[in-house]
C-alpha positions as protocol buffer text, in pm:
chain_id: "A"
residue {
  index: 1
  type: MET
  ca { x: 1404 y: -10158 z: -7636 }
}
residue {
  index: 2
  type: ARG
  ca { x: 1734 y: -10095 z: -7813 }
}
residue {
  index: 3
  type: ILE
  ca { x: 1947 y: -10409 z: -7785 }
}
residue {
  index: 4
  type: ALA
  ca { x: 2310 y: -10447 z: -7890 }
}
residue {
  index: 5
  type: ILE
  ca { x: 2404 y: -10801 z: -7993 }
}
residue {
  index: 6
  type: VAL
  ca { x: 2776 y: -10874 z: -7991 }
}
residue {
  index: 7
  type: GLY
  ca { x: 2838 y: -11199 z: -8175 }
}
residue {
  index: 8
  type: ALA
  ca { x: 2727 y: -11376 z: -8490 }
}
residue {
  index: 9
  type: GLU
  ca { x: 2542 y: -11708 z: -8503 }
}
residue {
  index: 10
  type: VAL
  ca { x: 2352 y: -11696 z: -8174 }
}
residue {
  index: 11
  type: GLY
  ca { x: 2286 y: -11326 z: -8228 }
}
residue {
  index: 12
  type: ARG
  ca { x: 2124 y: -11382 z: -8567 }
}
residue {
  index: 13
  type: ALA
  ca { x: 1904 y: -11655 z: -8421 }
}
residue {
  index: 14
  type: LEU
  ca { x: 1775 y: -11417 z: -8153 }
}
residue {
  index: 15
  type: SER
  ca { x: 1741 y: -11102 z: -8358 }
}
residue {
  index: 16
  type: ALA
  ca { x: 1450 y: -11202 z: -8584 }
}
residue {
  index: 17
  type: SER
  ca { x: 1221 y: -11282 z: -8290 }
}
residue {
  index: 18
  type: LEU
  ca { x: 1324 y: -10971 z: -8098 }
}
residue {
  index: 19
  type: ARG
  ca { x: 1269 y: -10747 z: -8401 }
}
residue {
  index: 20
  type: ALA
  ca { x: 926 y: -10904 z: -8453 }
}
residue {
  index: 21
  type: ARG
  ca { x: 833 y: -10790 z: -8100 }
}
residue {
  index: 22
  type: GLY
  ca { x: 935 y: -10432 z: -8177 }
}
residue {
  index: 23
  type: HIS
  ca { x: 1288 y: -10424 z: -8035 }
}
residue {
  index: 24
  type: ILE
  ca { x: 1560 y: -10231 z: -8218 }
}
residue {
  index: 25
  type: ILE
  ca { x: 1860 y: -10457 z: -8283 }
}
residue {
  index: 26
  type: VAL
  ca { x: 2212 y: -10326 z: -8342 }
}
residue {
  index: 27
  type: TYR
  ca { x: 2499 y: -10564 z: -8415 }
}
residue {
  index: 28
  type: GLY
  ca { x: 2841 y: -10489 z: -8274 }
}
residue {
  index: 29
  type: ILE
  ca { x: 3146 y: -10642 z: -8442 }
}
residue {
  index: 30
  type: ARG
  ca { x: 3511 y: -10545 z: -8473 }
}
residue {
  index: 31
  type: GLU
  ca { x: 3499 y: -10493 z: -8852 }
}
residue {
  index: 32
  type: PRO
  ca { x: 3145 y: -10373 z: -8936 }
}
residue {
  index: 33
  type: GLU
  ca { x: 3247 y: -10283 z: -9292 }
}
residue {
  index: 34
  type: ARG
  ca { x: 3288 y: -10654 z: -9367 }
}
residue {
  index: 35
  type: SER
  ca { x: 2934 y: -10746 z: -9258 }
}
residue {
  index: 36
  type: ASP
  ca { x: 2626 y: -10764 z: -9479 }
}
residue {
  index: 37
  type: GLU
  ca { x: 2392 y: -10752 z: -9177 }
}
residue {
  index: 38
  type: ARG
  ca { x: 2182 y: -10437 z: -9153 }
}
residue {
  index: 39
  type: ASN
  ca { x: 2241 y: -10197 z: -8867 }
}
residue {
  index: 40
  type: THR
  ca { x: 2592 y: -10324 z: -8796 }
}
residue {
  index: 41
  type: LYS
  ca { x: 2839 y: -10099 z: -8615 }
}
residue {
  index: 42
  type: SER
  ca { x: 3163 y: -10118 z: -8424 }
}
residue {
  index: 43
  type: VAL
  ca { x: 3122 y: -10271 z: -8078 }
}
residue {
  index: 44
  type: ARG
  ca { x: 3160 y: -9932 z: -7908 }
}
residue {
  index: 45
  type: GLU
  ca { x: 2907 y: -9765 z: -8137 }
}
residue {
  index: 46
  type: ALA
  ca { x: 2661 y: -10052 z: -8094 }
}
residue {
  index: 47
  type: LEU
  ca { x: 2684 y: -10030 z: -7716 }
}
residue {
  index: 48
  type: LYS
  ca { x: 2631 y: -9656 z: -7719 }
}
residue {
  index: 49
  type: GLY
  ca { x: 2264 y: -9581 z: -7658 }
}
residue {
  index: 50
  type: SER
  ca { x: 2165 y: -9946 z: -7611 }
}
residue {
  index: 51
  type: GLU
  ca { x: 1961 y: -10036 z: -7304 }
}
residue {
  index: 52
  type: ALA
  ca { x: 2056 y: -10405 z: -7307 }
}
residue {
  index: 53
  type: VAL
  ca { x: 2346 y: -10604 z: -7447 }
}
residue {
  index: 54
  type: ILE
  ca { x: 2358 y: -10971 z: -7546 }
}
residue {
  index: 55
  type: LEU
  ca { x: 2706 y: -11125 z: -7549 }
}
residue {
  index: 56
  type: ALA
  ca { x: 2719 y: -11413 z: -7797 }
}
residue {
  index: 57
  type: THR
  ca { x: 3091 y: -11423 z: -7872 }
}
residue {
  index: 58
  type: PRO
  ca { x: 3332 y: -11718 z: -7851 }
}
residue {
  index: 59
  type: TRP
  ca { x: 3463 y: -11743 z: -7495 }
}
residue {
  index: 60
  type: VAL
  ca { x: 3825 y: -11691 z: -7603 }
}
residue {
  index: 61
  type: LEU
  ca { x: 3727 y: -11337 z: -7709 }
}
residue {
  index: 62
  type: THR
  ca { x: 3467 y: -11253 z: -7446 }
}
residue {
  index: 63
  type: GLU
  ca { x: 3675 y: -11161 z: -7141 }
}
residue {
  index: 64
  type: ALA
  ca { x: 3905 y: -10932 z: -7342 }
}
residue {
  index: 65
  type: LEU
  ca { x: 3601 y: -10768 z: -7505 }
}
residue {
  index: 66
  type: VAL
  ca { x: 3435 y: -10702 z: -7168 }
}
residue {
  index: 67
  type: CYS
  ca { x: 3756 y: -10560 z: -7023 }
}
residue {
  index: 68
  type: GLU
  ca { x: 3801 y: -10333 z: -7323 }
}
residue {
  index: 69
  type: HIS
  ca { x: 3444 y: -10204 z: -7307 }
}
residue {
  index: 70
  type: ALA
  ca { x: 3385 y: -10207 z: -6930 }
}
residue {
  index: 71
  type: THR
  ca { x: 3312 y: -9834 z: -6931 }
}
residue {
  index: 72
  type: ASP
  ca { x: 3073 y: -9869 z: -7227 }
}
residue {
  index: 73
  type: LEU
  ca { x: 2885 y: -10145 z: -7043 }
}
residue {
  index: 74
  type: ALA
  ca { x: 2835 y: -9942 z: -6725 }
}
residue {
  index: 75
  type: ASP
  ca { x: 2473 y: -9933 z: -6602 }
}
residue {
  index: 76
  type: LYS
  ca { x: 2353 y: -10156 z: -6888 }
}
residue {
  index: 77
  type: ILE
  ca { x: 2176 y: -10491 z: -6865 }
}
residue {
  index: 78
  type: VAL
  ca { x: 2426 y: -10742 z: -7003 }
}
residue {
  index: 79
  type: ILE
  ca { x: 2293 y: -11088 z: -7093 }
}
residue {
  index: 80
  type: ASP
  ca { x: 2577 y: -11339 z: -7116 }
}
residue {
  index: 81
  type: ALA
  ca { x: 2486 y: -11615 z: -7361 }
}
residue {
  index: 82
  type: THR
  ca { x: 2841 y: -11752 z: -7376 }
}
residue {
  index: 83
  type: ASN
  ca { x: 2994 y: -12063 z: -7222 }
}
residue {
  index: 84
  type: PRO
  ca { x: 3353 y: -12071 z: -7091 }
}
residue {
  index: 85
  type: LEU
  ca { x: 3480 y: -12353 z: -7312 }
}
residue {
  index: 86
  type: ASN
  ca { x: 3845 y: -12451 z: -7299 }
}
residue {
  index: 87
  type: PRO
  ca { x: 4057 y: -12385 z: -7612 }
}
residue {
  index: 88
  type: ALA
  ca { x: 4005 y: -12742 z: -7735 }
}
residue {
  index: 89
  type: MET
  ca { x: 3628 y: -12701 z: -7684 }
}
residue {
  index: 90
  type: THR
  ca { x: 3616 y: -13033 z: -7499 }
}
residue {
  index: 91
  type: GLY
  ca { x: 3492 y: -12897 z: -7166 }
}
residue {
  index: 92
  type: LEU
  ca { x: 3460 y: -12594 z: -6945 }
}
residue {
  index: 93
  type: ALA
  ca { x: 3761 y: -12383 z: -6849 }
}
residue {
  index: 94
  type: LEU
  ca { x: 3571 y: -12274 z: -6535 }
}
residue {
  index: 95
  type: GLY
  ca { x: 3306 y: -12439 z: -6329 }
}
residue {
  index: 96
  type: PHE
  ca { x: 3130 y: -12504 z: -5996 }
}
residue {
  index: 97
  type: LEU
  ca { x: 3354 y: -12277 z: -5781 }
}
residue {
  index: 98
  type: THR
  ca { x: 3288 y: -11984 z: -6011 }
}
residue {
  index: 99
  type: SER
  ca { x: 3139 y: -11922 z: -6355 }
}
residue {
  index: 100
  type: GLY
  ca { x: 3226 y: -11736 z: -6671 }
}
residue {
  index: 101
  type: VAL
  ca { x: 2964 y: -11469 z: -6613 }
}
residue {
  index: 102
  type: GLU
  ca { x: 3085 y: -11405 z: -6257 }
}
residue {
  index: 103
  type: LEU
  ca { x: 3434 y: -11351 z: -6399 }
}
residue {
  index: 104
  type: LEU
  ca { x: 3291 y: -11106 z: -6653 }
}
residue {
  index: 105
  type: GLN
  ca { x: 3099 y: -10922 z: -6380 }
}
residue {
  index: 106
  type: SER
  ca { x: 3426 y: -10878 z: -6189 }
}
residue {
  index: 107
  type: GLN
  ca { x: 3582 y: -10719 z: -6499 }
}
residue {
  index: 108
  type: ALA
  ca { x: 3293 y: -10473 z: -6554 }
}
residue {
  index: 109
  type: ARG
  ca { x: 3158 y: -10408 z: -6206 }
}
residue {
  index: 110
  type: ARG
  ca { x: 2919 y: -10129 z: -6303 }
}
residue {
  index: 111
  type: ALA
  ca { x: 2740 y: -10345 z: -6562 }
}
residue {
  index: 112
  type: LYS
  ca { x: 2437 y: -10552 z: -6459 }
}
residue {
  index: 113
  type: PHE
  ca { x: 2511 y: -10909 z: -6569 }
}
residue {
  index: 114
  type: PHE
  ca { x: 2265 y: -11194 z: -6620 }
}
residue {
  index: 115
  type: LYS
  ca { x: 2310 y: -11545 z: -6756 }
}
residue {
  index: 116
  type: ALA
  ca { x: 2058 y: -11661 z: -7017 }
}
residue {
  index: 117
  type: PHE
  ca { x: 2033 y: -11824 z: -7362 }
}
residue {
  index: 118
  type: ASN
  ca { x: 2352 y: -12026 z: -7304 }
}
residue {
  index: 119
  type: ALA
  ca { x: 2211 y: -12375 z: -7247 }
}
residue {
  index: 120
  type: THR
  ca { x: 2017 y: -12417 z: -7570 }
}
residue {
  index: 121
  type: CYS
  ca { x: 2079 y: -12503 z: -7935 }
}
residue {
  index: 122
  type: VAL
  ca { x: 2093 y: -12236 z: -8204 }
}
residue {
  index: 123
  type: GLY
  ca { x: 1803 y: -12404 z: -8382 }
}
residue {
  index: 124
  type: VAL
  ca { x: 1594 y: -12384 z: -8065 }
}
residue {
  index: 125
  type: LEU
  ca { x: 1662 y: -12011 z: -8039 }
}
residue {
  index: 126
  type: ALA
  ca { x: 1489 y: -11974 z: -8375 }
}
residue {
  index: 127
  type: ARG
  ca { x: 1208 y: -12225 z: -8299 }
}
residue {
  index: 128
  type: PRO
  ca { x: 1151 y: -12270 z: -7923 }
}
residue {
  index: 129
  type: ASP
  ca { x: 812 y: -12443 z: -7952 }
}
residue {
  index: 130
  type: PHE
  ca { x: 805 y: -12823 z: -7909 }
}
residue {
  index: 131
  type: PRO
  ca { x: 515 y: -13071 z: -7898 }
}
residue {
  index: 132
  type: GLU
  ca { x: 581 y: -13100 z: -7523 }
}
residue {
  index: 133
  type: GLY
  ca { x: 557 y: -12723 z: -7473 }
}
residue {
  index: 134
  type: LYS
  ca { x: 771 y: -12412 z: -7484 }
}
residue {
  index: 135
  type: ALA
  ca { x: 1143 y: -12462 z: -7430 }
}
residue {
  index: 136
  type: ALA
  ca { x: 1264 y: -12328 z: -7098 }
}
residue {
  index: 137
  type: ILE
  ca { x: 1531 y: -12060 z: -7067 }
}
residue {
  index: 138
  type: PHE
  ca { x: 1698 y: -12036 z: -6728 }
}
residue {
  index: 139
  type: VAL
  ca { x: 1787 y: -11686 z: -6611 }
}
residue {
  index: 140
  type: ALA
  ca { x: 2045 y: -11629 z: -6339 }
}
residue {
  index: 141
  type: GLY
  ca { x: 2115 y: -11287 z: -6190 }
}
residue {
  index: 142
  type: PRO
  ca { x: 2018 y: -11041 z: -5918 }
}
residue {
  index: 143
  type: PRO
  ca { x: 1644 y: -11005 z: -5846 }
}
residue {
  index: 144
  type: GLY
  ca { x: 1461 y: -10686 z: -5932 }
}
residue {
  index: 145
  type: PRO
  ca { x: 1327 y: -10490 z: -6230 }
}
residue {
  index: 146
  type: ASP
  ca { x: 1628 y: -10567 z: -6453 }
}
residue {
  index: 147
  type: LYS
  ca { x: 1576 y: -10940 z: -6414 }
}
residue {
  index: 148
  type: THR
  ca { x: 1211 y: -10893 z: -6502 }
}
residue {
  index: 149
  type: ILE
  ca { x: 1326 y: -10728 z: -6826 }
}
residue {
  index: 150
  type: VAL
  ca { x: 1561 y: -11018 z: -6906 }
}
residue {
  index: 151
  type: LYS
  ca { x: 1283 y: -11269 z: -6846 }
}
residue {
  index: 152
  type: ARG
  ca { x: 1049 y: -11063 z: -7064 }
}
residue {
  index: 153
  type: LEU
  ca { x: 1304 y: -11067 z: -7346 }
}
residue {
  index: 154
  type: ALA
  ca { x: 1329 y: -11446 z: -7316 }
}
residue {
  index: 155
  type: GLY
  ca { x: 950 y: -11458 z: -7344 }
}
residue {
  index: 156
  type: ASP
  ca { x: 961 y: -11230 z: -7648 }
}
residue {
  index: 157
  type: VAL
  ca { x: 1188 y: -11481 z: -7820 }
}
residue {
  index: 158
  type: GLY
  ca { x: 926 y: -11748 z: -7746 }
}
residue {
  index: 159
  type: PHE
  ca { x: 1072 y: -11928 z: -7443 }
}
residue {
  index: 160
  type: GLU
  ca { x: 931 y: -11995 z: -7100 }
}
residue {
  index: 161
  type: PRO
  ca { x: 1163 y: -11793 z: -6873 }
}
residue {
  index: 162
  type: ILE
  ca { x: 1262 y: -11971 z: -6552 }
}
residue {
  index: 163
  type: ASP
  ca { x: 1421 y: -11779 z: -6264 }
}
residue {
  index: 164
  type: ALA
  ca { x: 1727 y: -11986 z: -6168 }
}
residue {
  index: 165
  type: GLY
  ca { x: 1832 y: -11762 z: -5880 }
}
residue {
  index: 166
  type: GLU
  ca { x: 2128 y: -11531 z: -5820 }
}
residue {
  index: 167
  type: LEU
  ca { x: 2420 y: -11496 z: -6060 }
}
residue {
  index: 168
  type: ARG
  ca { x: 2611 y: -11776 z: -5886 }
}
residue {
  index: 169
  type: ALA
  ca { x: 2350 y: -12017 z: -6026 }
}
residue {
  index: 170
  type: ALA
  ca { x: 2538 y: -11979 z: -6355 }
}
residue {
  index: 171
  type: ARG
  ca { x: 2787 y: -12228 z: -6205 }
}
residue {
  index: 172
  type: LEU
  ca { x: 2515 y: -12484 z: -6275 }
}
residue {
  index: 173
  type: LEU
  ca { x: 2381 y: -12338 z: -6599 }
}
residue {
  index: 174
  type: GLU
  ca { x: 2716 y: -12344 z: -6779 }
}
residue {
  index: 175
  type: PRO
  ca { x: 2765 y: -12719 z: -6720 }
}
residue {
  index: 176
  type: LEU
  ca { x: 2401 y: -12762 z: -6825 }
}
residue {
  index: 177
  type: ALA
  ca { x: 2505 y: -12622 z: -7163 }
}
residue {
  index: 178
  type: MET
  ca { x: 2759 y: -12903 z: -7195 }
}
residue {
  index: 179
  type: LEU
  ca { x: 2483 y: -13157 z: -7132 }
}
residue {
  index: 180
  type: THR
  ca { x: 2267 y: -12990 z: -7397 }
}
residue {
  index: 181
  type: MET
  ca { x: 2553 y: -13013 z: -7649 }
}
residue {
  index: 182
  type: GLN
  ca { x: 2605 y: -13380 z: -7569 }
}
residue {
  index: 183
  type: LEU
  ca { x: 2235 y: -13463 z: -7603 }
}
residue {
  index: 184
  type: ALA
  ca { x: 2207 y: -13272 z: -7929 }
}
residue {
  index: 185
  type: LEU
  ca { x: 2516 y: -13423 z: -8092 }
}
residue {
  index: 186
  type: GLY
  ca { x: 2396 y: -13577 z: -8416 }
}
residue {
  index: 187
  type: LYS
  ca { x: 2035 y: -13583 z: -8295 }
}
residue {
  index: 188
  type: GLY
  ca { x: 1902 y: -13241 z: -8392 }
}
residue {
  index: 189
  type: ASP
  ca { x: 1759 y: -12978 z: -8161 }
}
residue {
  index: 190
  type: VAL
  ca { x: 1692 y: -13063 z: -7797 }
}
residue {
  index: 191
  type: ALA
  ca { x: 1549 y: -12846 z: -7520 }
}
residue {
  index: 192
  type: PHE
  ca { x: 1434 y: -12864 z: -7161 }
}
residue {
  index: 193
  type: VAL
  ca { x: 1063 y: -12817 z: -7089 }
}
residue {
  index: 194
  type: MET
  ca { x: 959 y: -12723 z: -6734 }
}
residue {
  index: 195
  type: ALA
  ca { x: 708 y: -12937 z: -6544 }
}
residue {
  index: 196
  type: ARG
  ca { x: 564 y: -12837 z: -6206 }
}
residue {
  index: 197
  type: ARG
  ca { x: 359 y: -12987 z: -5925 }
}
residue {
  index: 198
  type: GLN
  ca { x: 212 y: -12787 z: -5637 }
}
residue {
  index: 199
  type: PRO
  ca { x: 374 y: -12870 z: -5299 }
}
residue {
  index: 200
  type: GLY
  ca { x: 167 y: -13128 z: -5114 }
}
residue {
  index: 201
  type: MET
  ca { x: -67 y: -13197 z: -5405 }
}
residue {
  index: 202
  type: ASP
  ca { x: 124 y: -13506 z: -5515 }
}
residue {
  index: 203
  type: HIS
  ca { x: 99 y: -13665 z: -5167 }
}
residue {
  index: 204
  type: ALA
  ca { x: -275 y: -13602 z: -5145 }
}
residue {
  index: 205
  type: THR
  ca { x: -338 y: -13733 z: -5493 }
}
residue {
  index: 206
  type: ASN
  ca { x: -121 y: -14040 z: -5442 }
}
residue {
  index: 207
  type: GLY
  ca { x: -285 y: -14109 z: -5108 }
}
residue {
  index: 208
  type: ARG
  ca { x: -636 y: -14108 z: -5257 }
}
residue {
  index: 209
  type: ALA
  ca { x: -521 y: -14334 z: -5539 }
}
residue {
  index: 210
  type: MET
  ca { x: -373 y: -14585 z: -5289 }
}
residue {
  index: 211
  type: VAL
  ca { x: -694 y: -14587 z: -5082 }
}
residue {
  index: 212
  type: ALA
  ca { x: -901 y: -14653 z: -5394 }
}
residue {
  index: 213
  type: GLN
  ca { x: -674 y: -14939 z: -5499 }
}
residue {
  index: 214
  type: GLU
  ca { x: -692 y: -15099 z: -5152 }
}
residue {
  index: 215
  type: ALA
  ca { x: -1072 y: -15071 z: -5153 }
}
residue {
  index: 216
  type: GLU
  ca { x: -1085 y: -15267 z: -5475 }
}
């Protein structure tokens, strides 16, 4: 798949793993002549011909970029890895009643937006394996084949993709990014690992354990 990555640090962390799985990566930046990254183009040229787009820009630039390139984003899978931080970067500028990615979707209605890769550390993007298991990546967006592609890309990077529900679930995922930042502050990389229990199994198991204890 040909993927346009718009943004620097997060984009570089994702690109190596995606290239290793056979994806073609094109970087899109405003001044490509100033970059030493291979296959770097203007944003418009990078979007042209790409099947998927990963937005990894600072939030203060993201809305304007999406508005400017709304036509270029039409009919493309757009993975929003940004977080709507306020100018002081002390909290979210949006939250709970809406989300940054829902705002972006309203600015480029023909694009197919998903939220993913936002609630994790840059170091985890490069190394998602932990002793406890694969780091989880939560994916919010409309169900269907496009979401399957987004989840597959998360798996290609090395994460366990978790379906978080419709795009409105990003109202929870963006605050989750703030928790990740707080937990990681001065402590290195942190990640969430998914644990599961089959419905009803815990009650049956606990019940047998209680009976055995009473018999003793």
